mmCIF file of C-alpha atoms in Angstrom:
data_model
loop_
_atom_site.group_PDB
_atom_site.id
_atom_site.type_symbol
_atom_site.label_atom_id
_atom_site.label_comp_id
_atom_site.label_asym_id
_atom_site.label_seq_id
_atom_site.Cartn_x
_atom_site.Cartn_y
_atom_site.Cartn_z
ATOM 1 C CA THR G 133 239.275 137.691 155.353
ATOM 2 C CA THR G 134 238.587 140.427 152.790
ATOM 3 C CA ALA G 135 239.167 143.404 155.097
ATOM 4 C CA LEU G 136 242.478 141.955 156.328
ATOM 5 C CA ILE G 137 243.718 141.070 152.858
ATOM 6 C CA ASN G 138 242.906 144.586 151.663
ATOM 7 C CA ILE G 139 244.920 146.269 154.396
ATOM 8 C CA PHE G 140 248.040 144.491 153.136
ATOM 9 C CA THR G 141 247.410 144.782 149.405
ATOM 10 C CA ASN G 142 246.188 148.390 149.432
ATOM 11 C CA LEU G 143 249.306 149.432 151.323
ATOM 12 C CA PHE G 144 251.463 148.650 148.307
ATOM 13 C CA ILE G 145 248.939 149.285 145.541
ATOM 14 C CA GLY G 146 249.297 152.932 146.564
ATOM 15 C CA ILE G 147 252.895 152.761 145.356
ATOM 16 C CA SER G 148 251.771 151.361 141.980
ATOM 17 C CA LEU G 149 249.485 154.410 141.619
ATOM 18 C CA GLY G 150 252.524 156.637 142.206
ATOM 19 C CA ALA G 151 254.481 154.737 139.551
ATOM 20 C CA ASN G 152 251.540 155.011 137.144
ATOM 21 C CA VAL G 153 251.211 158.783 137.497
ATOM 22 C CA LEU G 154 254.977 159.357 137.196
ATOM 23 C CA ALA G 155 255.451 157.015 134.226
ATOM 24 C CA ALA G 156 252.533 158.656 132.398
ATOM 25 C CA ARG G 157 254.060 162.090 132.853
ATOM 26 C CA PHE G 158 257.524 161.025 131.652
ATOM 27 C CA TYR G 159 256.030 159.140 128.718
ATOM 28 C CA ALA G 160 253.934 162.117 127.568
ATOM 29 C CA SER G 161 256.863 164.540 127.882
ATOM 30 C CA GLY G 162 259.276 162.223 125.994
ATOM 31 C CA LYS G 163 261.693 161.670 128.898
ATOM 32 C CA GLU G 164 262.770 158.139 127.953
ATOM 33 C CA LYS G 165 265.585 157.716 130.498
ATOM 34 C CA GLU G 166 263.370 158.722 133.412
ATOM 35 C CA MET G 167 260.597 156.501 132.047
ATOM 36 C CA SER G 168 262.925 153.483 131.978
ATOM 37 C CA GLU G 169 264.166 154.157 135.523
ATOM 38 C CA THR G 170 260.598 154.454 136.785
ATOM 39 C CA VAL G 171 259.660 151.083 135.285
ATOM 40 C CA HIS G 172 262.682 149.199 136.635
ATOM 41 C CA THR G 173 262.447 150.768 140.093
ATOM 42 C CA SER G 174 258.726 149.955 140.295
ATOM 43 C CA ILE G 175 259.120 146.304 139.297
ATOM 44 C CA THR G 176 261.993 145.772 141.755
ATOM 45 C CA LEU G 177 259.924 147.366 144.500
ATOM 46 C CA ALA G 178 256.912 145.191 143.591
ATOM 47 C CA LEU G 179 258.935 141.994 143.969
ATOM 48 C CA ILE G 180 260.394 142.989 147.338
ATOM 49 C CA SER G 181 257.069 144.191 148.762
ATOM 50 C CA GLY G 182 255.306 141.052 147.501
ATOM 51 C CA LEU G 183 257.770 138.793 149.324
ATOM 52 C CA VAL G 184 257.435 140.863 152.520
ATOM 53 C CA MET G 185 253.641 140.638 152.359
ATOM 54 C CA ALA G 186 253.730 136.898 151.756
ATOM 55 C CA LEU G 187 255.806 136.362 154.888
ATOM 56 C CA ALA G 188 253.696 138.726 157.006
ATOM 57 C CA GLY G 189 250.415 137.162 155.851
ATOM 58 C CA VAL G 190 251.510 133.604 156.610
ATOM 59 C CA LEU G 191 252.872 134.453 160.055
ATOM 60 C CA LEU G 192 250.186 136.874 161.240
ATOM 61 C CA ALA G 193 246.983 135.376 159.790
ATOM 62 C CA ARG G 194 245.603 133.777 162.961
ATOM 63 C CA PHE G 195 246.666 136.654 165.219
ATOM 64 C CA ALA G 196 244.979 139.243 162.979
ATOM 65 C CA LEU G 197 241.758 137.239 162.603
ATOM 66 C CA ASN G 198 241.564 136.737 166.373
ATOM 67 C CA LEU G 199 242.065 140.472 166.833
ATOM 68 C CA MET G 200 239.014 141.064 164.615
ATOM 69 C CA GLY G 201 236.872 138.803 166.782
ATOM 70 C CA THR G 202 236.376 136.171 164.059
ATOM 71 C CA PRO G 203 233.950 133.481 165.339
ATOM 72 C CA ASN G 204 235.477 130.119 166.324
ATOM 73 C CA ASP G 205 233.364 128.181 163.833
ATOM 74 C CA VAL G 206 235.008 129.879 160.833
ATOM 75 C CA ILE G 207 238.464 130.927 162.031
ATOM 76 C CA ASP G 208 240.381 127.764 161.067
ATOM 77 C CA GLN G 209 239.182 127.901 157.459
ATOM 78 C CA SER G 210 239.796 131.655 157.372
ATOM 79 C CA VAL G 211 243.406 131.181 158.520
ATOM 80 C CA LEU G 212 243.958 128.459 155.910
ATOM 81 C CA TYR G 213 242.573 130.654 153.117
ATOM 82 C CA MET G 214 244.636 133.686 154.146
ATOM 83 C CA ARG G 215 247.917 131.783 154.332
ATOM 84 C CA ILE G 216 247.564 130.254 150.880
ATOM 85 C CA TYR G 217 246.314 133.541 149.410
ATOM 86 C CA PHE G 218 249.312 135.449 150.743
ATOM 87 C CA LEU G 219 251.771 133.002 149.219
ATOM 88 C CA GLY G 220 250.649 134.486 145.897
ATOM 89 C CA MET G 221 251.391 138.084 146.914
ATOM 90 C CA PRO G 222 254.577 138.375 144.790
ATOM 91 C CA PHE G 223 252.479 137.431 141.725
ATOM 92 C CA PHE G 224 249.745 139.881 142.734
ATOM 93 C CA MET G 225 252.157 142.771 143.209
ATOM 94 C CA LEU G 226 254.134 142.187 140.011
ATOM 95 C CA TYR G 227 250.940 142.024 137.954
ATOM 96 C CA ASN G 228 249.565 145.265 139.450
ATOM 97 C CA TYR G 229 252.803 147.176 138.916
ATOM 98 C CA GLY G 230 253.200 145.784 135.405
ATOM 99 C CA ALA G 231 249.613 146.708 134.526
ATOM 100 C CA ALA G 232 250.110 150.210 135.984
ATOM 101 C CA ILE G 233 253.104 150.762 133.695
ATOM 102 C CA LEU G 234 251.212 149.517 130.631
ATOM 103 C CA ARG G 235 248.267 151.815 131.395
ATOM 104 C CA ALA G 236 250.678 154.740 131.810
ATOM 105 C CA VAL G 237 251.817 154.358 128.175
ATOM 106 C CA GLY G 238 248.254 154.017 126.892
ATOM 107 C CA ASP G 239 248.124 150.210 126.660
ATOM 108 C CA THR G 240 244.893 149.498 128.560
ATOM 109 C CA LYS G 241 243.633 146.559 126.476
ATOM 110 C CA ARG G 242 246.280 143.990 127.337
ATOM 111 C CA PRO G 243 245.992 144.306 131.154
ATOM 112 C CA LEU G 244 242.241 143.744 130.661
ATOM 113 C CA PHE G 245 242.912 140.741 128.415
ATOM 114 C CA PHE G 246 245.269 139.260 131.013
ATOM 115 C CA LEU G 247 242.644 139.707 133.731
ATOM 116 C CA VAL G 248 240.033 137.965 131.565
ATOM 117 C CA ILE G 249 242.386 134.993 131.127
ATOM 118 C CA SER G 250 243.182 135.035 134.858
ATOM 119 C CA GLY G 251 239.514 135.261 135.822
ATOM 120 C CA MET G 252 238.515 132.383 133.546
ATOM 121 C CA THR G 253 241.397 130.298 134.903
ATOM 122 C CA ASN G 254 240.268 131.084 138.445
ATOM 123 C CA ALA G 255 236.662 130.072 137.723
ATOM 124 C CA VAL G 256 237.652 126.768 136.101
ATOM 125 C CA LEU G 257 240.154 125.909 138.838
ATOM 126 C CA ASN G 258 237.561 126.666 141.533
ATOM 127 C CA LEU G 259 235.169 124.170 139.955
ATOM 128 C CA VAL G 260 237.846 121.524 139.491
ATOM 129 C CA LEU G 261 239.596 121.847 142.865
ATOM 130 C CA VAL G 262 236.417 122.207 144.956
ATOM 131 C CA ILE G 263 233.941 119.941 143.158
ATOM 132 C CA VAL G 264 236.211 117.317 141.590
ATOM 133 C CA PHE G 265 239.041 117.137 144.132
ATOM 134 C CA HIS G 266 236.970 118.131 147.208
ATOM 135 C CA MET G 267 239.630 120.581 148.467
ATOM 136 C CA GLY G 268 237.117 123.002 150.015
ATOM 137 C CA VAL G 269 238.439 126.380 151.134
ATOM 138 C CA ALA G 270 242.011 125.368 150.279
ATOM 139 C CA GLY G 271 240.917 124.707 146.688
ATOM 140 C CA VAL G 272 239.472 128.209 146.382
ATOM 141 C CA ALA G 273 242.704 129.703 147.741
ATOM 142 C CA TRP G 274 244.998 127.656 145.480
ATOM 143 C CA ALA G 275 242.864 128.609 142.466
ATOM 144 C CA THR G 276 243.451 132.284 143.284
ATOM 145 C CA PHE G 277 247.178 131.627 143.786
ATOM 146 C CA LEU G 278 247.541 129.976 140.370
ATOM 147 C CA CYS G 279 245.483 132.532 138.438
ATOM 148 C CA GLN G 280 247.543 135.385 139.931
ATOM 149 C CA GLY G 281 250.643 133.620 138.658
ATOM 150 C CA VAL G 282 249.181 133.500 135.145
ATOM 151 C CA SER G 283 248.354 137.229 135.043
ATOM 152 C CA CYS G 284 251.773 138.092 136.530
ATOM 153 C CA VAL G 285 253.750 136.185 133.880
ATOM 154 C CA LEU G 286 251.712 137.641 131.014
ATOM 155 C CA SER G 287 251.986 141.273 132.192
ATOM 156 C CA LEU G 288 255.733 141.091 132.908
ATOM 157 C CA TRP G 289 256.372 139.550 129.497
ATOM 158 C CA VAL G 290 254.685 142.506 127.749
ATOM 159 C CA VAL G 291 256.319 145.122 130.023
ATOM 160 C CA ALA G 292 259.758 143.629 129.295
ATOM 161 C CA ARG G 293 259.121 143.885 125.552
ATOM 162 C CA ARG G 294 257.947 147.502 125.852
ATOM 163 C CA VAL G 295 260.917 148.539 127.979
ATOM 164 C CA ARG G 296 263.454 146.944 125.630
ATOM 165 C CA ALA G 297 261.949 148.984 122.791
ATOM 166 C CA VAL G 298 262.570 152.289 124.648
ATOM 167 C CA PRO G 299 265.957 153.853 123.708
ATOM 168 C CA SER G 300 268.222 154.237 126.733
ATOM 169 C CA GLU G 301 271.614 155.889 127.066
ATOM 170 C CA GLY G 302 274.245 153.817 128.903
ATOM 171 C CA GLU G 303 273.417 150.926 131.223
ATOM 172 C CA ARG G 304 269.878 150.404 132.412
ATOM 173 C CA VAL G 305 269.286 151.380 136.035
ATOM 174 C CA TRP G 306 267.457 148.589 137.877
ATOM 175 C CA PHE G 307 266.781 150.590 141.019
ATOM 176 C CA SER G 308 267.034 154.329 141.605
ATOM 177 C CA TRP G 309 266.631 155.897 145.031
ATOM 178 C CA LYS G 310 266.024 159.255 143.347
ATOM 179 C CA MET G 311 263.187 157.795 141.276
ATOM 180 C CA LEU G 312 261.804 156.039 144.337
ATOM 181 C CA GLY G 313 261.655 159.430 146.055
ATOM 182 C CA GLN G 314 259.674 160.923 143.170
ATOM 183 C CA ILE G 315 257.298 157.952 143.170
ATOM 184 C CA ALA G 316 256.901 158.360 146.938
ATOM 185 C CA VAL G 317 255.702 161.972 146.592
ATOM 186 C CA VAL G 318 252.544 160.682 144.893
ATOM 187 C CA ALA G 319 252.527 157.226 146.451
ATOM 188 C CA ILE G 320 252.783 157.977 150.188
ATOM 189 C CA PRO G 321 249.483 159.898 150.402
ATOM 190 C CA SER G 322 247.850 157.111 148.353
ATOM 191 C CA ILE G 323 249.377 154.490 150.663
ATOM 192 C CA LEU G 324 248.125 156.310 153.749
ATOM 193 C CA GLN G 325 244.712 156.751 152.173
ATOM 194 C CA GLN G 326 244.471 153.074 151.215
ATOM 195 C CA SER G 327 245.755 151.975 154.626
ATOM 196 C CA PHE G 328 243.316 154.164 156.559
ATOM 197 C CA VAL G 329 240.469 152.880 154.400
ATOM 198 C CA SER G 330 241.516 149.291 155.107
ATOM 199 C CA VAL G 331 241.850 149.897 158.851
ATOM 200 C CA GLY G 332 238.445 151.572 158.846
ATOM 201 C CA ASN G 333 236.927 148.595 157.038
ATOM 202 C CA ILE G 334 238.453 146.240 159.614
ATOM 203 C CA ILE G 335 236.890 148.271 162.440
ATOM 204 C CA ILE G 336 233.515 148.192 160.671
ATOM 205 C CA GLN G 337 233.904 144.444 160.063
ATOM 206 C CA SER G 338 234.621 143.995 163.782
ATOM 207 C CA VAL G 339 231.374 145.828 164.620
ATOM 208 C CA VAL G 340 229.501 143.590 162.158
ATOM 209 C CA ASN G 341 231.146 140.479 163.670
ATOM 210 C CA SER G 342 229.576 141.283 167.043
ATOM 211 C CA PHE G 343 226.114 140.588 165.584
ATOM 212 C CA GLY G 344 226.835 136.927 164.786
ATOM 213 C CA ALA G 345 227.420 134.541 161.873
ATOM 214 C CA SER G 346 224.165 135.241 159.970
ATOM 215 C CA VAL G 347 224.798 138.989 159.841
ATOM 216 C CA ILE G 348 228.433 138.321 158.864
ATOM 217 C CA ALA G 349 227.268 136.112 155.968
ATOM 218 C CA GLY G 350 224.720 138.674 154.736
ATOM 219 C CA PHE G 351 227.219 141.530 154.959
ATOM 220 C CA ALA G 352 229.899 139.466 153.167
ATOM 221 C CA ALA G 353 227.559 138.685 150.259
ATOM 222 C CA ALA G 354 226.335 142.288 149.946
ATOM 223 C CA THR G 355 229.898 143.594 150.184
ATOM 224 C CA LYS G 356 230.874 141.440 147.204
ATOM 225 C CA LEU G 357 228.122 143.055 145.142
ATOM 226 C CA ASN G 358 229.007 146.533 146.395
ATOM 227 C CA ASN G 359 232.682 145.938 145.584
ATOM 228 C CA VAL G 360 231.828 145.192 141.950
ATOM 229 C CA LEU G 361 230.785 148.827 141.614
ATOM 230 C CA ILE G 362 233.455 150.293 143.908
ATOM 231 C CA SER G 363 236.235 148.430 142.087
ATOM 232 C CA SER G 364 234.931 149.706 138.751
ATOM 233 C CA LEU G 365 234.769 153.292 139.973
ATOM 234 C CA THR G 366 238.183 153.295 141.670
ATOM 235 C CA THR G 367 239.773 151.798 138.551
ATOM 236 C CA LEU G 368 238.172 154.512 136.434
ATOM 237 C CA GLY G 369 239.408 157.053 138.993
ATOM 238 C CA SER G 370 242.943 155.746 138.483
ATOM 239 C CA GLY G 371 242.410 156.074 134.741
ATOM 240 C CA ILE G 372 241.363 159.698 135.229
ATOM 241 C CA SER G 373 244.564 160.275 137.262
ATOM 242 C CA ASN G 374 246.566 158.783 134.412
ATOM 243 C CA TYR G 375 244.707 160.982 131.913
ATOM 244 C CA ALA G 376 245.383 164.129 133.968
ATOM 245 C CA SER G 377 249.070 163.302 134.413
ATOM 246 C CA GLN G 378 249.605 162.570 130.700
ATOM 247 C CA ASN G 379 248.001 165.859 129.685
ATOM 248 C CA LEU G 380 250.003 167.824 132.254
ATOM 249 C CA GLY G 381 253.178 166.211 130.906
ATOM 250 C CA ALA G 382 252.170 167.198 127.363
ATOM 251 C CA GLY G 383 251.262 170.743 128.493
ATOM 252 C CA LYS G 384 247.566 170.364 127.603
ATOM 253 C CA ASN G 385 246.062 171.769 130.779
ATOM 254 C CA GLU G 386 242.645 172.563 129.282
ATOM 255 C CA ARG G 387 242.109 168.864 128.555
ATOM 256 C CA VAL G 388 242.496 168.157 132.277
ATOM 257 C CA LYS G 389 239.574 170.470 133.027
ATOM 258 C CA ALA G 390 237.509 168.950 130.206
ATOM 259 C CA GLY G 391 238.115 165.530 131.746
ATOM 260 C CA PHE G 392 235.930 166.375 134.744
ATOM 261 C CA GLY G 393 232.691 166.527 132.759
ATOM 262 C CA ALA G 394 233.535 163.362 130.830
ATOM 263 C CA GLY G 395 234.460 161.533 134.034
ATOM 264 C CA VAL G 396 231.239 162.449 135.830
ATOM 265 C CA LYS G 397 229.139 161.319 132.842
ATOM 266 C CA LEU G 398 230.994 158.005 132.586
ATOM 267 C CA LEU G 399 231.012 157.186 136.301
ATOM 268 C CA GLY G 400 227.514 158.579 136.804
ATOM 269 C CA SER G 401 225.979 156.347 134.128
ATOM 270 C CA ILE G 402 227.602 153.291 135.754
ATOM 271 C CA CYS G 403 226.373 154.340 139.218
ATOM 272 C CA LEU G 404 222.783 154.763 138.025
ATOM 273 C CA CYS G 405 222.819 151.326 136.372
ATOM 274 C CA PHE G 406 224.047 149.663 139.571
ATOM 275 C CA THR G 407 221.544 151.581 141.690
ATOM 276 C CA ALA G 408 218.684 150.274 139.564
ATOM 277 C CA LEU G 409 220.139 146.747 139.483
ATOM 278 C CA TYR G 410 220.581 146.429 143.247
ATOM 279 C CA LEU G 411 217.231 148.003 144.129
ATOM 280 C CA LEU G 412 215.273 145.862 141.670
ATOM 281 C CA ALA G 413 217.191 142.571 141.782
ATOM 282 C CA GLY G 414 219.156 142.718 145.036
ATOM 283 C CA ARG G 415 217.644 139.563 146.546
ATOM 284 C CA GLN G 416 218.234 137.510 143.393
ATOM 285 C CA LEU G 417 221.862 138.655 143.182
ATOM 286 C CA LEU G 418 222.484 137.865 146.851
ATOM 287 C CA MET G 419 221.275 134.333 146.171
ATOM 288 C CA LEU G 420 224.414 133.804 144.076
ATOM 289 C CA PHE G 421 226.218 133.550 147.422
ATOM 290 C CA MET G 422 223.562 131.900 149.593
ATOM 291 C CA ASN G 423 221.503 128.721 149.764
ATOM 292 C CA SER G 424 218.201 130.007 151.172
ATOM 293 C CA PRO G 425 216.143 132.993 149.890
ATOM 294 C CA THR G 426 214.839 133.703 153.388
ATOM 295 C CA GLY G 427 216.395 134.251 156.780
ATOM 296 C CA GLU G 428 218.495 136.824 158.603
ATOM 297 C CA ALA G 429 221.524 136.594 156.298
ATOM 298 C CA VAL G 430 219.637 137.454 153.102
ATOM 299 C CA ASN G 431 217.605 140.192 154.815
ATOM 300 C CA THR G 432 220.803 141.703 156.212
ATOM 301 C CA GLY G 433 222.436 141.836 152.782
ATOM 302 C CA LEU G 434 219.323 143.225 151.142
ATOM 303 C CA THR G 435 218.908 145.992 153.737
ATOM 304 C CA PHE G 436 222.561 146.978 153.283
ATOM 305 C CA LEU G 437 222.166 147.264 149.491
ATOM 306 C CA GLN G 438 218.849 149.133 149.733
ATOM 307 C CA THR G 439 220.386 151.636 152.168
ATOM 308 C CA ILE G 440 223.522 152.533 150.184
ATOM 309 C CA ALA G 441 222.508 152.021 146.508
ATOM 310 C CA PRO G 442 220.394 155.229 146.219
ATOM 311 C CA PHE G 443 223.524 157.256 147.066
ATOM 312 C CA TYR G 444 225.918 155.727 144.518
ATOM 313 C CA LEU G 445 225.688 158.809 142.273
ATOM 314 C CA LEU G 446 227.627 160.813 144.880
ATOM 315 C CA LEU G 447 230.651 158.631 144.135
ATOM 316 C CA ALA G 448 230.702 159.700 140.477
ATOM 317 C CA PHE G 449 231.454 163.304 141.477
ATOM 318 C CA LYS G 450 233.828 162.376 144.307
ATOM 319 C CA LEU G 451 235.992 159.856 142.468
ATOM 320 C CA THR G 452 236.237 161.968 139.302
ATOM 321 C CA SER G 453 237.499 165.036 141.183
ATOM 322 C CA ASP G 454 239.713 162.841 143.404
ATOM 323 C CA GLY G 455 241.251 161.251 140.299
ATOM 324 C CA LEU G 456 242.024 164.624 138.744
ATOM 325 C CA MET G 457 243.566 165.935 141.976
ATOM 326 C CA ARG G 458 245.797 162.864 142.309
ATOM 327 C CA GLY G 459 246.894 163.099 138.666
ATOM 328 C CA CYS G 460 247.795 166.769 139.164
ATOM 329 C CA GLY G 461 249.806 165.996 142.320
ATOM 330 C CA MET G 462 247.359 167.646 144.753
ATOM 331 C CA MET G 463 247.790 164.853 147.272
ATOM 332 C CA GLY G 464 246.956 166.786 150.448
ATOM 333 C CA ARG G 465 243.469 167.648 149.228
ATOM 334 C CA PHE G 466 243.010 164.139 147.839
ATOM 335 C CA MET G 467 243.758 162.645 151.257
ATOM 336 C CA ALA G 468 241.483 165.089 153.076
ATOM 337 C CA THR G 469 238.419 164.043 151.080
ATOM 338 C CA THR G 470 239.044 160.340 151.588
ATOM 339 C CA LEU G 471 239.854 160.515 155.282
ATOM 340 C CA SER G 472 236.828 162.655 156.109
ATOM 341 C CA ASP G 473 234.569 160.081 154.440
ATOM 342 C CA LEU G 474 236.283 157.179 156.189
ATOM 343 C CA PHE G 475 236.409 158.813 159.632
ATOM 344 C CA LEU G 476 232.700 159.554 159.568
ATOM 345 C CA ARG G 477 231.818 156.049 158.370
ATOM 346 C CA VAL G 478 233.806 154.374 161.154
ATOM 347 C CA VAL G 479 232.648 156.661 163.964
ATOM 348 C CA LEU G 480 229.007 156.644 162.853
ATOM 349 C CA ALA G 481 229.018 152.858 162.354
ATOM 350 C CA ILE G 482 230.029 152.430 166.004
ATOM 351 C CA LEU G 483 227.568 155.039 167.298
ATOM 352 C CA PHE G 484 224.588 154.077 165.115
ATOM 353 C CA SER G 485 224.997 150.354 165.827
ATOM 354 C CA GLY G 486 224.558 151.102 169.527
ATOM 355 C CA TRP G 487 221.384 153.099 168.920
ATOM 356 C CA LEU G 488 219.773 151.381 165.924
ATOM 357 C CA GLY G 489 221.324 147.923 165.898
ATOM 358 C CA VAL G 490 222.937 146.423 162.817
ATOM 359 C CA ASN G 491 220.930 148.638 160.418
ATOM 360 C CA GLY G 492 222.609 151.673 161.967
ATOM 361 C CA ILE G 493 225.952 150.488 160.554
ATOM 362 C CA TRP G 494 224.669 150.761 156.988
ATOM 363 C CA LEU G 495 223.547 154.392 157.478
ATOM 364 C CA SER G 496 227.150 155.469 158.017
ATOM 365 C CA TRP G 497 227.973 154.886 154.307
ATOM 366 C CA PRO G 498 225.704 157.592 152.788
ATOM 367 C CA VAL G 499 226.714 160.176 155.406
ATOM 368 C CA GLY G 500 230.436 159.579 154.820
ATOM 369 C CA TRP G 501 230.040 159.669 151.037
ATOM 370 C CA PHE G 502 228.067 162.929 151.182
ATOM 371 C CA VAL G 503 230.639 164.793 153.287
ATOM 372 C CA GLY G 504 233.547 163.428 151.223
ATOM 373 C CA THR G 505 231.845 164.450 147.963
ATOM 374 C CA VAL G 506 231.148 167.992 149.169
ATOM 375 C CA LEU G 507 234.784 168.446 150.207
ATOM 376 C CA SER G 508 236.076 166.955 146.971
ATOM 377 C CA MET G 509 233.935 169.254 144.842
ATOM 378 C CA VAL G 510 234.983 172.314 146.861
ATOM 379 C CA PHE G 511 238.670 171.416 146.387
ATOM 380 C CA TYR G 512 238.183 170.813 142.667
ATOM 381 C CA ARG G 513 236.359 174.112 142.137
ATOM 382 C CA THR G 514 238.970 176.133 144.040
#
């Protein structure tokens, strides 16, 4: 279900990135009225989009999973998980928008603290609902639902306190079409980028599905490990966007340029650590998600990790320059780098799988990353 869930969530997370960049710029330049309007417009939009996603996810779960060619032996549980998960979309959206606003004003510790609480709650509830109450897949889904509610309440409580402390002339504006338009200038390219990435991942997942349940299981486990790194890097990329936008708002353009070297060092050190970890202990880590250390599923996951891990360092350069371009409002170039990477990965996954079997799919990742990184660096340098 991961690829399908991401296509819905990433669609609207793109808007939160737009709100983050705009709020950071207004905050750094001391424009309190515009800052307040950005916050209120973003939160209102988060609530509406969360409700829309909840309805769409519940109604379209089975249709979408069938469209992906999900095997019959797992589709019923997949539909159940998706429907419960999507009921929590309003919580998910409000937390992400609230956290984006807090990060824009330099408060990065509390969103992390809320996620730690949410993650611990999720882990405990998984154990209780699955092991004690024997709820199976539904227990996992309800645990996610409840922990998203916890993080949502905590983040909105802090955002409300911060907003009340900001001086505002006249009545507070709860929704501004003008501010929505400014958010959209940054958000729409991010939305399109996130949506294309999600659609591409669904196509790749469909290709993987054609190789059977064992390959699906191995790919799912390896993807979880890969996503630990990718999530870390994309979050840092968003932080770099925030950094660039704040410094532009404060008129400190040289600090934006200095941020490139710092970003590459930070992301690069993380990439090298994960490369070593997955090459040396990939099989042991995959066993966190599997029962048997042998068989097609484990070998599939291990081959995937061993194919892509040596190329992680490319992402340090790509996501740093992408983050700076997004923070500076260079959205056309930002989209071009992402879409070139994605297009190549999807097309090559289809072609290589026909020639080389399932291992051909994994080769599409390094090729896409290389082309995207070259483009991103060219755009940054020029």
